[in-house]
Tab-separated table of C-alpha atoms and ligand atoms in Angstrom:
chain	number	residue	atom	x	y	z
A	352	MET	CA	131.571	24.435	66.914
A	353	LYS	CA	133.280	24.203	70.322
A	354	ILE	CA	134.403	27.241	72.301
A	355	LEU	CA	136.727	27.140	75.301
A	356	VAL	CA	135.921	29.811	77.900
A	357	ILE	CA	138.738	30.879	80.216
A	358	ASN	CA	138.524	32.975	83.377
A	359	ALA	CA	142.053	33.420	84.724
A	360	GLY	CA	142.848	34.671	88.217
A	361	SER	CA	146.290	35.331	89.663
A	362	SER	CA	146.723	31.721	90.841
A	363	SER	CA	143.678	30.077	89.305
A	364	LEU	CA	142.146	29.298	85.935
A	365	LYS	CA	138.475	28.386	85.468
A	366	PHE	CA	137.411	26.806	82.202
A	367	GLN	CA	134.357	25.526	80.344
A	368	LEU	CA	134.201	23.839	76.966
A	369	ILE	CA	130.858	24.672	75.343
A	370	ASP	CA	129.371	22.999	72.278
A	371	MET	CA	127.684	25.904	70.520
A	372	ALA	CA	125.475	23.596	68.429
A	373	ASN	CA	123.193	23.257	71.464
A	374	GLU	CA	125.038	25.482	73.971
A	375	SER	CA	125.774	22.498	76.223
A	376	VAL	CA	128.753	22.392	78.576
A	377	LEU	CA	130.918	19.431	77.533
A	378	ALA	CA	133.350	19.824	80.421
A	379	LYS	CA	134.335	22.346	83.023
A	380	GLY	CA	136.866	22.705	85.768
A	381	LEU	CA	139.317	24.722	87.733
A	382	ALA	CA	143.084	24.868	88.127
A	383	GLU	CA	143.958	26.248	91.558
A	384	ARG	CA	147.149	27.199	93.410
A	385	ILE	CA	149.031	27.748	90.145
A	386	GLY	CA	152.665	28.539	90.961
A	387	LEU	CA	152.169	27.510	94.605
A	388	ASP	CA	152.683	24.323	96.609
A	389	ASP	CA	150.049	21.602	96.250
A	390	PRO	CA	148.306	22.786	93.065
A	391	ILE	CA	144.872	21.268	92.368
A	392	LEU	CA	143.234	20.509	89.024
A	393	THR	CA	139.520	19.723	89.064
A	394	TYR	CA	138.076	18.412	85.816
A	395	ALA	CA	134.371	17.620	85.356
A	396	PRO	CA	133.412	16.056	82.013
A	397	LEU	CA	129.709	15.979	81.146
A	398	GLY	CA	127.973	12.922	82.565
A	399	LYS	CA	131.126	11.457	84.124
A	400	ASP	CA	132.684	11.650	87.585
A	401	LYS	CA	134.667	14.716	88.589
A	402	ILE	CA	138.444	14.075	88.578
A	403	LYS	CA	140.749	15.812	91.061
A	404	SER	CA	144.540	15.677	90.689
A	405	ASN	CA	147.631	17.499	91.912
A	406	PRO	CA	149.859	17.945	88.847
A	407	LEU	CA	152.792	20.346	88.914
A	408	MET	CA	151.651	23.796	87.658
A	409	LYS	CA	154.503	26.293	87.699
A	410	ASN	CA	152.562	28.872	85.737
A	411	HIS	CA	149.396	29.504	83.695
A	412	GLU	CA	150.949	27.890	80.611
A	413	ASP	CA	151.312	24.609	82.521
A	414	ALA	CA	147.685	24.954	83.622
A	415	VAL	CA	146.439	25.470	80.035
A	416	ARG	CA	148.456	22.439	78.830
A	417	LEU	CA	146.937	20.307	81.591
A	418	VAL	CA	143.407	21.554	80.811
A	419	LEU	CA	143.902	20.600	77.148
A	420	ALA	CA	145.350	17.219	78.151
A	421	SER	CA	142.231	16.577	80.277
A	422	LEU	CA	139.855	17.624	77.489
A	423	THR	CA	141.587	15.308	74.988
A	424	ASP	CA	142.294	12.411	77.385
A	425	LYS	CA	141.525	9.000	75.853
A	426	GLU	CA	139.245	7.964	78.721
A	427	SER	CA	137.809	11.054	80.354
A	428	GLY	CA	138.242	13.515	77.481
A	429	VAL	CA	135.355	15.061	75.565
A	430	ILE	CA	137.164	15.874	72.293
A	431	ALA	CA	139.561	13.824	70.191
A	432	ASP	CA	141.922	16.644	69.366
A	433	MET	CA	142.705	20.237	70.294
A	434	SER	CA	141.809	21.309	66.751
A	435	GLU	CA	138.139	20.772	67.652
A	436	ILE	CA	138.355	23.946	69.767
A	437	LYS	CA	137.469	26.645	67.261
A	438	ALA	CA	138.206	29.612	69.515
A	439	VAL	CA	138.938	30.654	73.075
A	440	GLY	CA	136.881	33.331	74.855
A	441	HIS	CA	138.616	35.106	77.722
A	442	ARG	CA	136.953	36.991	80.542
A	443	VAL	CA	138.718	40.323	81.017
A	444	VAL	CA	137.683	42.424	83.999
A	445	HIS	CA	138.556	45.928	82.855
A	446	GLY	CA	138.280	47.240	79.314
A	447	GLY	CA	138.400	50.906	80.298
A	448	GLU	CA	136.846	53.217	77.714
A	449	SER	CA	138.697	51.386	74.945
A	450	PHE	CA	136.279	48.470	74.715
A	451	SER	CA	132.523	48.873	74.547
A	452	GLY	CA	132.131	45.343	73.187
A	453	SER	CA	134.017	42.075	72.813
A	454	VAL	CA	137.053	41.909	70.494
A	455	MET	CA	139.311	39.447	68.737
A	456	ILE	CA	142.690	39.483	70.440
A	457	GLY	CA	145.734	40.401	68.366
A	458	ASP	CA	148.965	42.219	69.185
A	459	ALA	CA	147.358	45.695	69.138
A	460	VAL	CA	144.551	44.604	71.491
A	461	MET	CA	147.128	42.982	73.807
A	462	GLN	CA	148.906	46.332	73.981
A	463	THR	CA	145.664	48.152	74.924
A	464	LEU	CA	144.898	45.466	77.517
A	465	LEU	CA	148.271	46.074	79.112
A	466	GLU	CA	147.461	49.779	79.273
A	467	CYS	CA	144.080	49.037	80.898
A	468	ALA	CA	145.860	46.886	83.516
A	469	GLU	CA	146.731	50.058	85.395
A	470	LEU	CA	143.009	50.599	86.008
A	471	ALA	CA	142.501	47.131	87.501
A	472	PRO	CA	145.804	46.024	89.025
A	473	LEU	CA	144.159	43.189	90.975
A	474	HIS	CA	142.404	41.596	88.011
A	475	ASN	CA	143.673	42.504	84.549
A	476	PRO	CA	147.284	41.269	84.937
A	477	ALA	CA	145.878	37.837	85.861
A	478	ASN	CA	143.483	37.861	82.887
A	479	ILE	CA	146.413	38.804	80.636
A	480	MET	CA	148.480	35.897	82.011
A	481	GLY	CA	145.650	33.558	81.017
A	482	ILE	CA	145.503	35.021	77.498
A	483	GLU	CA	149.275	34.867	77.039
A	484	ALA	CA	149.347	31.264	78.256
A	485	CYS	CA	146.646	30.252	75.750
A	486	ARG	CA	148.336	32.142	72.924
A	487	ALA	CA	151.585	30.279	73.689
A	488	VAL	CA	149.994	26.829	73.907
A	489	MET	CA	147.398	27.284	71.115
A	490	PRO	CA	149.060	29.761	68.732
A	491	ASN	CA	146.711	29.016	65.834
A	492	THR	CA	143.424	29.209	67.736
A	493	PRO	CA	141.544	32.537	67.550
A	494	MET	CA	141.083	34.286	70.903
A	495	ALA	CA	138.459	36.818	71.960
A	496	GLY	CA	138.295	39.129	74.977
A	497	VAL	CA	134.952	39.745	76.704
A	498	PHE	CA	134.944	42.588	79.224
A	499	ASP	CA	133.100	42.977	82.521
A	500	THR	CA	132.962	46.717	81.903
A	501	ALA	CA	131.716	46.720	78.287
A	502	PHE	CA	127.957	46.456	78.935
A	503	HIS	CA	128.106	49.558	81.130
A	504	GLN	CA	129.742	51.731	78.465
A	505	THR	CA	126.226	52.922	77.520
A	506	MET	CA	125.904	54.826	80.825
A	507	PRO	CA	125.323	58.544	80.331
A	508	ALA	CA	127.963	60.987	81.598
A	509	ASN	CA	125.752	62.124	84.488
A	510	ALA	CA	125.961	58.555	85.837
A	511	TYR	CA	129.660	57.915	85.227
A	512	ILE	CA	131.269	61.251	86.102
A	513	TYR	CA	132.344	61.658	89.731
A	514	ALA	CA	132.060	65.103	91.306
A	515	LEU	CA	135.828	65.544	91.222
A	516	PRO	CA	137.879	67.979	89.127
A	517	TYR	CA	136.959	67.138	85.531
A	518	GLU	CA	140.592	66.916	84.455
A	519	LEU	CA	140.937	63.799	86.602
A	520	TYR	CA	138.611	62.109	84.134
A	521	LYS	CA	140.177	63.681	81.040
A	522	LYS	CA	143.796	63.035	82.051
A	523	HIS	CA	143.542	59.893	84.163
A	524	GLN	CA	140.220	58.255	83.139
A	525	VAL	CA	138.895	58.368	86.711
A	526	ARG	CA	135.163	57.648	86.259
A	527	ARG	CA	132.548	54.981	86.977
A	528	TYR	CA	133.084	51.901	84.789
A	529	GLY	CA	130.969	49.234	86.492
A	530	PHE	CA	131.604	45.471	86.489
A	531	HIS	CA	129.737	42.125	86.202
A	532	GLY	CA	128.542	43.442	82.823
A	533	THR	CA	128.183	40.011	81.216
A	534	SER	CA	125.979	38.914	84.105
A	535	HIS	CA	123.773	42.042	84.107
A	536	PHE	CA	123.433	41.679	80.327
A	537	TYR	CA	122.556	37.978	80.465
A	538	VAL	CA	119.943	38.168	83.232
A	539	SER	CA	118.268	41.287	81.812
A	540	GLN	CA	117.887	39.552	78.433
A	541	ARG	CA	116.636	36.335	80.049
A	542	VAL	CA	114.068	38.084	82.225
A	543	ALA	CA	112.658	39.880	79.173
A	544	GLU	CA	112.290	36.478	77.463
A	545	PHE	CA	110.717	35.078	80.639
A	546	ILE	CA	108.203	37.933	80.816
A	547	GLY	CA	107.607	37.653	77.080
A	548	LYS	CA	108.156	41.342	76.299
A	549	PRO	CA	110.785	43.027	74.128
A	550	ILE	CA	113.656	44.266	76.294
A	551	GLU	CA	113.311	47.630	74.518
A	552	GLU	CA	110.115	48.142	76.527
A	553	LEU	CA	111.394	47.172	79.977
A	554	LYS	CA	113.001	48.967	82.919
A	555	ILE	CA	114.929	46.367	84.915
A	556	VAL	CA	117.018	46.490	88.093
A	557	THR	CA	119.457	43.589	88.111
A	558	CYS	CA	120.961	42.576	91.472
A	559	HIS	CA	124.110	40.456	91.055
A	560	LEU	CA	124.667	39.369	94.660
A	561	GLY	CA	127.615	37.025	95.111
A	562	ASN	CA	130.985	37.284	96.774
A	563	GLY	CA	131.245	40.537	94.882
A	564	SER	CA	127.922	42.314	94.400
A	565	SER	CA	126.644	44.998	92.067
A	566	ILE	CA	123.290	46.423	91.061
A	567	ALA	CA	122.496	47.795	87.600
A	568	ALA	CA	119.749	49.909	86.083
A	569	VAL	CA	118.976	48.428	82.663
A	570	LYS	CA	116.620	50.668	80.717
A	571	TYR	CA	115.311	49.365	77.399
A	572	GLY	CA	118.210	46.884	77.186
A	573	LYS	CA	121.006	49.328	77.987
A	574	SER	CA	122.884	49.841	81.241
A	575	VAL	CA	122.195	53.403	82.424
A	576	ASP	CA	123.761	53.135	85.878
A	577	THR	CA	125.507	50.616	88.099
A	578	SER	CA	126.729	50.507	91.669
A	579	MET	CA	130.370	49.480	91.179
A	580	GLY	CA	132.562	52.330	90.074
A	581	PHE	CA	136.143	53.053	89.125
A	582	THR	CA	136.930	49.753	90.851
A	583	PRO	CA	134.757	46.877	92.137
A	584	LEU	CA	134.985	48.360	95.660
A	585	GLU	CA	132.130	50.861	95.281
A	586	GLY	CA	128.432	50.145	95.768
A	587	VAL	CA	126.687	47.728	98.110
A	588	PRO	CA	128.646	45.944	100.869
A	589	MET	CA	130.064	42.592	99.733
A	590	GLY	CA	131.654	39.481	101.255
A	591	THR	CA	134.754	41.365	102.396
A	592	ARG	CA	134.446	44.729	100.569
A	593	SER	CA	133.004	47.816	102.227
A	594	GLY	CA	131.084	49.248	99.261
A	595	ASP	CA	130.194	52.953	99.599
A	596	ILE	CA	131.732	54.768	102.564
A	597	ASP	CA	132.478	58.385	103.390
A	598	PRO	CA	135.855	58.941	101.666
A	599	ALA	CA	136.993	61.006	104.672
A	600	ILE	CA	137.202	57.748	106.656
A	601	ILE	CA	140.388	56.944	104.738
A	602	LYS	CA	142.289	59.937	106.130
A	603	TYR	CA	140.870	59.224	109.575
A	604	LEU	CA	142.130	55.602	109.443
A	605	CYS	CA	145.574	56.709	108.287
A	606	GLU	CA	145.890	59.200	111.142
A	607	LYS	CA	144.036	57.409	113.926
A	608	LEU	CA	145.203	53.822	113.321
A	609	ASN	CA	148.516	54.710	111.702
A	610	MET	CA	147.640	52.819	108.554
A	611	SER	CA	149.430	53.213	105.245
A	612	VAL	CA	147.374	53.737	102.084
A	613	GLN	CA	148.023	50.084	101.146
A	614	GLU	CA	146.806	48.943	104.548
A	615	VAL	CA	143.602	50.986	104.230
A	616	ASP	CA	143.060	49.551	100.740
A	617	SER	CA	143.438	46.024	102.054
A	618	TYR	CA	141.160	46.843	105.044
A	619	LEU	CA	138.388	48.066	102.750
A	620	ASN	CA	138.785	45.238	100.217
A	621	LYS	CA	139.522	42.231	102.407
A	622	LYS	CA	138.379	42.878	105.976
A	623	SER	CA	135.138	44.803	105.542
A	624	GLY	CA	131.705	44.014	104.077
A	625	VAL	CA	129.522	41.413	105.791
A	626	MET	CA	132.697	39.743	107.062
A	627	GLY	CA	133.731	42.945	108.815
A	628	ILE	CA	130.303	43.641	110.324
A	629	SER	CA	129.516	40.066	111.406
A	630	GLY	CA	133.004	39.052	112.486
A	631	VAL	CA	131.847	35.576	111.399
A	632	SER	CA	132.534	34.998	107.714
A	633	SER	CA	132.216	36.461	104.234
A	634	ASP	CA	129.952	33.561	103.287
A	635	PHE	CA	126.241	34.295	103.663
A	636	ARG	CA	125.578	30.662	104.613
A	637	ASP	CA	127.796	31.012	107.696
A	638	ILE	CA	126.233	34.364	108.518
A	639	GLU	CA	122.744	32.887	108.271
A	640	ALA	CA	123.707	30.015	110.590
A	641	ALA	CA	125.162	32.482	113.101
A	642	ALA	CA	122.086	34.728	112.867
A	643	GLU	CA	119.851	31.729	113.543
A	644	ALA	CA	121.948	31.086	116.656
A	645	ASP	CA	121.140	34.675	117.741
A	646	ASN	CA	124.469	36.275	116.866
A	647	GLU	CA	123.517	39.975	116.823
A	648	GLN	CA	126.397	41.075	114.580
A	649	ALA	CA	125.483	38.418	112.019
A	650	LYS	CA	121.884	39.688	112.006
A	651	LEU	CA	123.184	43.239	111.627
A	652	ALA	CA	125.325	42.188	108.640
A	653	GLN	CA	122.213	40.748	106.926
A	654	ASP	CA	120.249	43.902	107.724
A	655	VAL	CA	122.914	46.338	106.527
A	656	PHE	CA	123.457	44.358	103.318
A	657	SER	CA	119.774	44.056	102.399
A	658	TYR	CA	119.014	47.682	103.345
A	659	ARG	CA	121.789	48.938	101.084
A	660	VAL	CA	120.618	46.767	98.158
A	661	LYS	CA	117.076	48.094	98.710
A	662	LYS	CA	118.345	51.696	98.624
A	663	TYR	CA	119.989	51.085	95.241
A	664	ILE	CA	116.744	49.634	93.874
A	665	GLY	CA	114.950	52.817	94.961
A	666	ALA	CA	117.672	54.972	93.439
A	667	TYR	CA	117.504	53.108	90.131
A	668	ALA	CA	113.703	53.299	90.033
A	669	ALA	CA	114.271	57.064	90.213
A	670	ALA	CA	117.035	56.928	87.584
A	671	MET	CA	114.773	55.080	85.122
A	672	ASP	CA	111.487	56.783	86.049
A	673	GLY	CA	110.068	53.443	87.153
A	674	VAL	CA	110.903	49.764	87.284
A	675	ASP	CA	109.094	46.796	85.735
A	676	ALA	CA	111.276	43.960	87.001
A	677	ILE	CA	113.819	43.299	89.749
A	678	VAL	CA	116.165	40.375	89.132
A	679	PHE	CA	118.205	38.450	91.699
A	680	THR	CA	121.223	36.489	90.511
A	681	ALA	CA	124.624	35.000	91.559
A	682	GLY	CA	125.394	32.940	94.688
A	683	VAL	CA	123.453	35.009	97.224
A	684	GLY	CA	120.754	36.314	94.865
A	685	GLU	CA	119.914	32.848	93.565
A	686	ASN	CA	120.077	30.991	96.870
A	687	ASP	CA	119.444	33.226	99.871
A	688	TRP	CA	115.662	33.592	100.290
A	689	LEU	CA	115.970	35.615	103.494
A	690	ILE	CA	118.150	38.289	101.877
A	691	ARG	CA	115.673	38.491	98.950
A	692	GLU	CA	112.787	38.863	101.395
A	693	LYS	CA	114.561	41.584	103.381
A	694	VAL	CA	115.518	43.464	100.204
A	695	LEU	CA	111.966	43.421	98.832
A	696	ASP	CA	110.284	44.154	102.156
A	697	GLY	CA	109.033	47.751	102.125
A	698	LEU	CA	108.997	48.214	98.365
A	699	SER	CA	105.194	48.257	98.240
A	700	TYR	CA	105.319	51.888	97.039
A	701	LEU	CA	106.879	50.497	93.838
A	702	GLY	CA	104.121	47.898	93.576
A	703	VAL	CA	106.222	44.905	94.674
A	704	GLU	CA	104.181	42.123	96.293
A	705	LEU	CA	106.454	39.254	97.283
A	706	ASP	CA	105.045	35.724	97.409
A	707	LYS	CA	106.840	34.945	100.662
A	708	GLU	CA	106.067	31.236	100.728
A	709	LEU	CA	107.215	30.696	97.185
A	710	ASN	CA	110.319	32.866	97.667
A	711	ALA	CA	111.337	30.803	100.701
A	712	SER	CA	111.002	27.534	98.817
A	713	VAL	CA	112.828	28.219	95.547
A	714	ARG	CA	116.459	28.629	94.622
A	715	GLY	CA	118.793	28.463	91.648
A	716	LYS	CA	116.153	28.329	88.897
A	717	GLU	CA	114.319	30.838	86.712
A	718	VAL	CA	111.190	31.770	88.617
A	719	GLU	CA	108.986	34.747	89.435
A	720	ILE	CA	108.818	35.348	93.199
A	721	THR	CA	106.158	38.084	93.254
A	722	LYS	CA	102.393	37.560	93.251
A	723	SER	CA	100.748	37.426	89.864
A	724	GLY	CA	99.439	40.728	88.574
A	725	CYS	CA	101.585	42.994	90.761
A	726	LYS	CA	103.030	46.172	89.219
A	727	THR	CA	106.741	45.583	89.742
A	728	ARG	CA	107.664	41.928	89.438
A	729	ALA	CA	110.695	40.187	90.977
A	730	PHE	CA	112.532	37.150	89.626
A	731	ILE	CA	115.385	34.763	90.289
A	732	ILE	CA	117.405	34.317	87.102
A	733	PRO	CA	120.577	32.169	87.458
A	734	THR	CA	123.422	33.934	85.691
A	735	ASN	CA	125.573	32.377	82.970
A	736	GLU	CA	128.580	34.569	82.254
A	737	GLU	CA	130.437	31.760	80.464
A	738	LEU	CA	127.628	31.399	77.932
A	739	VAL	CA	127.732	35.137	77.158
A	740	ILE	CA	131.504	34.887	76.629
A	741	ALA	CA	131.093	31.826	74.374
A	742	ARG	CA	128.290	33.457	72.332
A	743	ASP	CA	130.292	36.666	71.836
A	744	THR	CA	133.372	34.667	70.863
A	745	LEU	CA	131.369	32.642	68.337
A	746	LYS	CA	129.875	35.819	66.834
A	747	LEU	CA	133.338	37.334	66.415
A	748	VAL	CA	134.867	34.203	64.890
A	749	GLU	CA	132.011	33.814	62.469
A	750	GLY	CA	132.368	37.171	61.176
B	319	LIG	P1	131.603	35.027	93.004
B	319	LIG	O1	131.337	34.532	91.600
B	319	LIG	O2	131.447	36.518	93.161
B	319	LIG	O3	132.824	34.477	93.652
B	319	LIG	P2	129.179	33.598	93.669
B	319	LIG	O4	128.211	34.275	92.793
B	319	LIG	O5	129.577	32.195	93.352
B	319	LIG	O6	130.449	34.495	93.924
B	319	LIG	O7	128.583	33.640	95.143
B	319	LIG	C1	129.278	33.036	96.206
B	319	LIG	C2	128.557	33.377	97.492
B	319	LIG	O8	127.187	32.991	97.399
B	319	LIG	C3	129.071	32.621	98.697
B	319	LIG	O9	130.163	33.274	99.289
B	319	LIG	C4	127.881	32.630	99.611
B	319	LIG	O10	127.934	33.799	100.388
B	319	LIG	C5	126.699	32.719	98.707
B	319	LIG	N1	125.899	31.474	98.669
B	319	LIG	C6	126.109	30.383	97.920
B	319	LIG	N2	125.165	29.436	98.187
B	319	LIG	C7	124.348	29.968	99.142
B	319	LIG	C8	123.200	29.507	99.849
B	319	LIG	N3	122.686	28.301	99.637
B	319	LIG	N4	122.635	30.348	100.746
B	319	LIG	C9	123.136	31.568	100.967
B	319	LIG	N5	124.221	32.057	100.335
B	319	LIG	C10	124.820	31.279	99.443
């Protein structure tokens, strides 16, 4: 059975076609600049060369048609006909409190998704465009929605309630939701398999460090706390997002720099984080290069980022009354040995003993980076959000 996984952004659409018989990726790719000048379609079929083209893509429907045309192409295609795609799994960022698991998408679910869009105006409308485009082009193919927030719906109220008037939660659903749930779920399950212990016996801190970053406390297989909140702006600093700040800074910025609320929002989301501190880039590779060339602000960005991740690990050890495993995943977590070293430096009170040489020499594969026999172990576990979406979709379609 083949499942098409779709992750739609406002002007982009990522896809993977996965053969669930052996969970192999048959083809993947990305449609970019949808609705803009010079759109780009990148299509990578398994074992063949990547194909880049610039077909006209006025909207997401055009993009879906072109993706299907690529997948069924006589020469570079990987399936003979669209009917081989048994279902489509969509990534949806925000499921609010309505969705604590994945769902089949019908008219009623579409309606609830539209209501949730208010909670995530930057992400959900784009996800919905992707779903609507697929429903229009493939009206007879079942569709499922898999939510970034769902895994965190197990958090207890003391972790998700903000210290604001309670009616704000009751009337307007202002609370911590958390994001990157599919990733935190996947890597916590994988690390339990790697260790060879049931997840029901493990306390795990998962560090998803990418362009957007979040940390989660996963106790006995369930998320009990996570650093992102009502929106993906809260928590550790990110590429361009500030993470936690004193909320009084917002008023100060409005008054002192004459900023509108929208301008402050854009400042905190797009101009802050390691980009804001370093003044170099949001990409940790650029920051590392600048730090090596003695750029003090770049070094400071690395230090602030790793210190804040470390603080969350300490907080979550407290939240779970201990920690057995710390997992690093996503672009930075899987690849940046220096950030991992800085994060784990000074966690000896938890019983972390980093194998520095090994840590500096590995990237992008499942591996333990602590010394054997230490109390709290650390691992790199590459994430695979698409596989979680495909597995959930398959489960729903089968029954
Ligand atoms: P997202 O899915 O949130 O867009 P990713 O998980 O793909 O992000 O992470 C992208 C980020 O990972 C890049 O912006 C870069 O900072 C970082 N990254 C990727 N490769 C490396 C590397 N080799 N060394 C350090 N950082 C890296």
